[in-house]
Amino acid sequence: IQQNLIELADKEQCDLIVTTGGTGPAPRDVTPEATEAVCQKMLPGFGELMRQVSLKYVPTAILSRQSAGIRNKSLIVNLPGKPKSIRECLDAVFPAIPYCLDLIGASYLETNEEIIKAFRPKA
């Protein structure tokens, strides 16, 4: 996983890298560790918000280890593995993603506000 993240961030220069799954407590769940190993900065607020949202639906959300971090000009976001949970978590954190990309020097990301609104502080 680490090598894939490095290639996407460094070689392909992806501004946003999104993973799904591998965030639970099982031995095979190593996505957060791989993300942390390749990132210069971690952004714990992403995981905190995703767990908070998931707790509205399932008490086992406390077992989830979603995370996010920055490698150079790439934002890496680890989402849960189940499609319903992916949607719930992505809806919660996505409004902050375009501004985060602005702050790290990535490309400017526009959104279709009919689908999802990006939050950028007023200048």
PDB file of C-alpha atoms in Angstrom:
ATOM      1  CA  ILE A   1       0.000   0.000   0.000  1.00  0.00           C
ATOM      2  CA  GLN A   2       2.788   2.420   0.910  1.00  0.00           C
ATOM      3  CA  GLN A   3       4.456   2.097  -2.476  1.00  0.00           C
ATOM      4  CA  ASN A   4       1.136   2.716  -4.255  1.00  0.00           C
ATOM      5  CA  LEU A   5       0.520   5.859  -2.212  1.00  0.00           C
ATOM      6  CA  ILE A   6       4.039   7.123  -2.906  1.00  0.00           C
ATOM      7  CA  GLU A   7       3.649   6.492  -6.634  1.00  0.00           C
ATOM      8  CA  LEU A   8       0.276   8.265  -6.768  1.00  0.00           C
ATOM      9  CA  ALA A   9       1.570  11.252  -4.811  1.00  0.00           C
ATOM     10  CA  ASP A  10       5.093  11.603  -6.201  1.00  0.00           C
ATOM     11  CA  LYS A  11       5.063  10.148  -9.706  1.00  0.00           C
ATOM     12  CA  GLU A  12       1.460  10.766 -10.772  1.00  0.00           C
ATOM     13  CA  GLN A  13       1.219  13.955  -8.681  1.00  0.00           C
ATOM     14  CA  CYS A  14      -2.398  13.277  -7.690  1.00  0.00           C
ATOM     15  CA  ASP A  15      -3.817  16.125  -5.649  1.00  0.00           C
ATOM     16  CA  LEU A  16      -6.346  13.905  -3.875  1.00  0.00           C
ATOM     17  CA  ILE A  17      -5.866  10.222  -3.119  1.00  0.00           C
ATOM     18  CA  VAL A  18      -8.808   8.385  -1.585  1.00  0.00           C
ATOM     19  CA  THR A  19      -8.564   4.869  -0.196  1.00  0.00           C
ATOM     20  CA  THR A  20     -11.421   2.661   0.940  1.00  0.00           C
ATOM     21  CA  GLY A  21     -11.225  -0.152   3.442  1.00  0.00           C
ATOM     22  CA  GLY A  22      -8.457  -1.483   5.611  1.00  0.00           C
ATOM     23  CA  THR A  23      -9.314   0.864   8.486  1.00  0.00           C
ATOM     24  CA  GLY A  24     -10.658  -1.619  11.010  1.00  0.00           C
ATOM     25  CA  PRO A  25      -8.919  -3.442  13.874  1.00  0.00           C
ATOM     26  CA  ALA A  26      -8.318  -6.754  12.049  1.00  0.00           C
ATOM     27  CA  PRO A  27      -4.708  -7.835  11.419  1.00  0.00           C
ATOM     28  CA  ARG A  28      -5.096  -7.261   7.662  1.00  0.00           C
ATOM     29  CA  ASP A  29      -6.316  -3.658   8.185  1.00  0.00           C
ATOM     30  CA  VAL A  30      -3.161  -1.591   7.655  1.00  0.00           C
ATOM     31  CA  THR A  31      -4.283   1.370   5.536  1.00  0.00           C
ATOM     32  CA  PRO A  32      -3.874   4.012   8.291  1.00  0.00           C
ATOM     33  CA  GLU A  33      -0.380   2.753   9.101  1.00  0.00           C
ATOM     34  CA  ALA A  34       0.613   2.883   5.417  1.00  0.00           C
ATOM     35  CA  THR A  35      -0.792   6.386   5.124  1.00  0.00           C
ATOM     36  CA  GLU A  36       0.991   7.617   8.225  1.00  0.00           C
ATOM     37  CA  ALA A  37       4.271   6.084   7.040  1.00  0.00           C
ATOM     38  CA  VAL A  38       4.255   8.119   3.799  1.00  0.00           C
ATOM     39  CA  CYS A  39       2.790  11.424   5.024  1.00  0.00           C
ATOM     40  CA  GLN A  40       4.690  14.436   6.327  1.00  0.00           C
ATOM     41  CA  LYS A  41       1.629  15.643   8.257  1.00  0.00           C
ATOM     42  CA  MET A  42      -1.428  13.856   9.597  1.00  0.00           C
ATOM     43  CA  LEU A  43      -4.822  15.556   9.803  1.00  0.00           C
ATOM     44  CA  PRO A  44      -6.630  13.887  12.723  1.00  0.00           C
ATOM     45  CA  GLY A  45      -9.762  16.000  12.291  1.00  0.00           C
ATOM     46  CA  PHE A  46     -10.768  13.969   9.235  1.00  0.00           C
ATOM     47  CA  GLY A  47     -10.848  10.689  11.164  1.00  0.00           C
ATOM     48  CA  GLU A  48     -12.497  12.319  14.166  1.00  0.00           C
ATOM     49  CA  LEU A  49     -15.337  13.675  12.045  1.00  0.00           C
ATOM     50  CA  MET A  50     -15.804  10.428  10.119  1.00  0.00           C
ATOM     51  CA  ARG A  51     -16.100   8.419  13.336  1.00  0.00           C
ATOM     52  CA  GLN A  52     -18.499  10.978  14.806  1.00  0.00           C
ATOM     53  CA  VAL A  53     -20.751  10.719  11.753  1.00  0.00           C
ATOM     54  CA  SER A  54     -20.565   6.921  11.689  1.00  0.00           C
ATOM     55  CA  LEU A  55     -21.495   6.709  15.374  1.00  0.00           C
ATOM     56  CA  LYS A  56     -24.927   8.077  14.452  1.00  0.00           C
ATOM     57  CA  TYR A  57     -25.526   4.816  12.583  1.00  0.00           C
ATOM     58  CA  VAL A  58     -23.488   2.075  14.291  1.00  0.00           C
ATOM     59  CA  PRO A  59     -21.890   1.757  17.742  1.00  0.00           C
ATOM     60  CA  THR A  60     -18.958  -0.118  16.201  1.00  0.00           C
ATOM     61  CA  ALA A  61     -17.746   3.110  14.548  1.00  0.00           C
ATOM     62  CA  ILE A  62     -15.364   3.460  17.491  1.00  0.00           C
ATOM     63  CA  LEU A  63     -13.418   0.534  16.010  1.00  0.00           C
ATOM     64  CA  SER A  64     -12.754   2.400  12.775  1.00  0.00           C
ATOM     65  CA  ARG A  65      -9.428   4.078  12.169  1.00  0.00           C
ATOM     66  CA  GLN A  66     -10.091   6.398   9.235  1.00  0.00           C
ATOM     67  CA  SER A  67      -7.387   9.000   8.811  1.00  0.00           C
ATOM     68  CA  ALA A  68      -5.967  11.584   6.450  1.00  0.00           C
ATOM     69  CA  GLY A  69      -2.593  13.076   5.811  1.00  0.00           C
ATOM     70  CA  ILE A  70      -0.470  15.146   3.466  1.00  0.00           C
ATOM     71  CA  ARG A  71       2.403  13.954   1.314  1.00  0.00           C
ATOM     72  CA  ASN A  72       3.969  16.882  -0.523  1.00  0.00           C
ATOM     73  CA  LYS A  73       1.027  18.429  -2.450  1.00  0.00           C
ATOM     74  CA  SER A  74      -1.233  15.379  -2.113  1.00  0.00           C
ATOM     75  CA  LEU A  75      -4.039  14.892   0.372  1.00  0.00           C
ATOM     76  CA  ILE A  76      -4.586  11.229   1.251  1.00  0.00           C
ATOM     77  CA  VAL A  77      -7.936  10.340   2.824  1.00  0.00           C
ATOM     78  CA  ASN A  78      -8.696   6.869   4.214  1.00  0.00           C
ATOM     79  CA  LEU A  79     -12.413   6.046   4.082  1.00  0.00           C
ATOM     80  CA  PRO A  80     -14.162   2.974   5.498  1.00  0.00           C
ATOM     81  CA  GLY A  81     -14.841  -0.017   3.260  1.00  0.00           C
ATOM     82  CA  LYS A  82     -18.625  -0.277   3.151  1.00  0.00           C
ATOM     83  CA  PRO A  83     -20.342   1.771   0.409  1.00  0.00           C
ATOM     84  CA  LYS A  84     -22.976   3.241   2.754  1.00  0.00           C
ATOM     85  CA  SER A  85     -20.272   4.276   5.239  1.00  0.00           C
ATOM     86  CA  ILE A  86     -18.084   5.669   2.470  1.00  0.00           C
ATOM     87  CA  ARG A  87     -20.908   7.969   1.380  1.00  0.00           C
ATOM     88  CA  GLU A  88     -21.704   9.117   4.917  1.00  0.00           C
ATOM     89  CA  CYS A  89     -18.060   9.848   5.719  1.00  0.00           C
ATOM     90  CA  LEU A  90     -17.246  11.478   2.392  1.00  0.00           C
ATOM     91  CA  ASP A  91     -20.300  13.738   2.640  1.00  0.00           C
ATOM     92  CA  ALA A  92     -19.052  14.849   6.058  1.00  0.00           C
ATOM     93  CA  VAL A  93     -15.424  15.608   5.211  1.00  0.00           C
ATOM     94  CA  PHE A  94     -15.559  16.630   1.572  1.00  0.00           C
ATOM     95  CA  PRO A  95     -16.544  20.276   2.158  1.00  0.00           C
ATOM     96  CA  ALA A  96     -13.095  20.829   3.737  1.00  0.00           C
ATOM     97  CA  ILE A  97     -11.104  19.051   1.032  1.00  0.00           C
ATOM     98  CA  PRO A  98     -10.947  21.835  -1.608  1.00  0.00           C
ATOM     99  CA  TYR A  99      -9.674  24.362   0.940  1.00  0.00           C
ATOM    100  CA  CYS A 100      -7.148  21.847   2.280  1.00  0.00           C
ATOM    101  CA  LEU A 101      -5.877  21.381  -1.282  1.00  0.00           C
ATOM    102  CA  ASP A 102      -5.578  25.177  -1.601  1.00  0.00           C
ATOM    103  CA  LEU A 103      -3.522  25.325   1.594  1.00  0.00           C
ATOM    104  CA  ILE A 104      -1.046  22.630   0.533  1.00  0.00           C
ATOM    105  CA  GLY A 105      -0.476  24.101  -2.927  1.00  0.00           C
ATOM    106  CA  ALA A 106      -2.425  21.522  -4.916  1.00  0.00           C
ATOM    107  CA  SER A 107      -4.654  22.328  -7.882  1.00  0.00           C
ATOM    108  CA  TYR A 108      -7.794  24.389  -7.363  1.00  0.00           C
ATOM    109  CA  LEU A 109     -10.779  22.077  -7.019  1.00  0.00           C
ATOM    110  CA  GLU A 110     -14.221  23.278  -8.023  1.00  0.00           C
ATOM    111  CA  THR A 111     -17.391  21.486  -6.999  1.00  0.00           C
ATOM    112  CA  ASN A 112     -20.878  21.284  -8.391  1.00  0.00           C
ATOM    113  CA  GLU A 113     -22.762  22.983  -5.570  1.00  0.00           C
ATOM    114  CA  GLU A 114     -25.948  21.133  -6.523  1.00  0.00           C
ATOM    115  CA  ILE A 115     -24.182  17.951  -5.429  1.00  0.00           C
ATOM    116  CA  ILE A 116     -21.832  19.118  -2.664  1.00  0.00           C
ATOM    117  CA  LYS A 117     -20.595  22.488  -1.494  1.00  0.00           C
ATOM    118  CA  ALA A 118     -16.990  23.271  -0.776  1.00  0.00           C
ATOM    119  CA  PHE A 119     -16.194  25.530   2.161  1.00  0.00           C
ATOM    120  CA  ARG A 120     -13.561  28.187   1.681  1.00  0.00           C
ATOM    121  CA  PRO A 121     -13.228  30.988   4.234  1.00  0.00           C
ATOM    122  CA  LYS A 122     -13.996  34.456   2.927  1.00  0.00           C
ATOM    123  CA  ALA A 123     -10.847  36.343   1.992  1.00  0.00           C
TER     124      ALA A 123
END
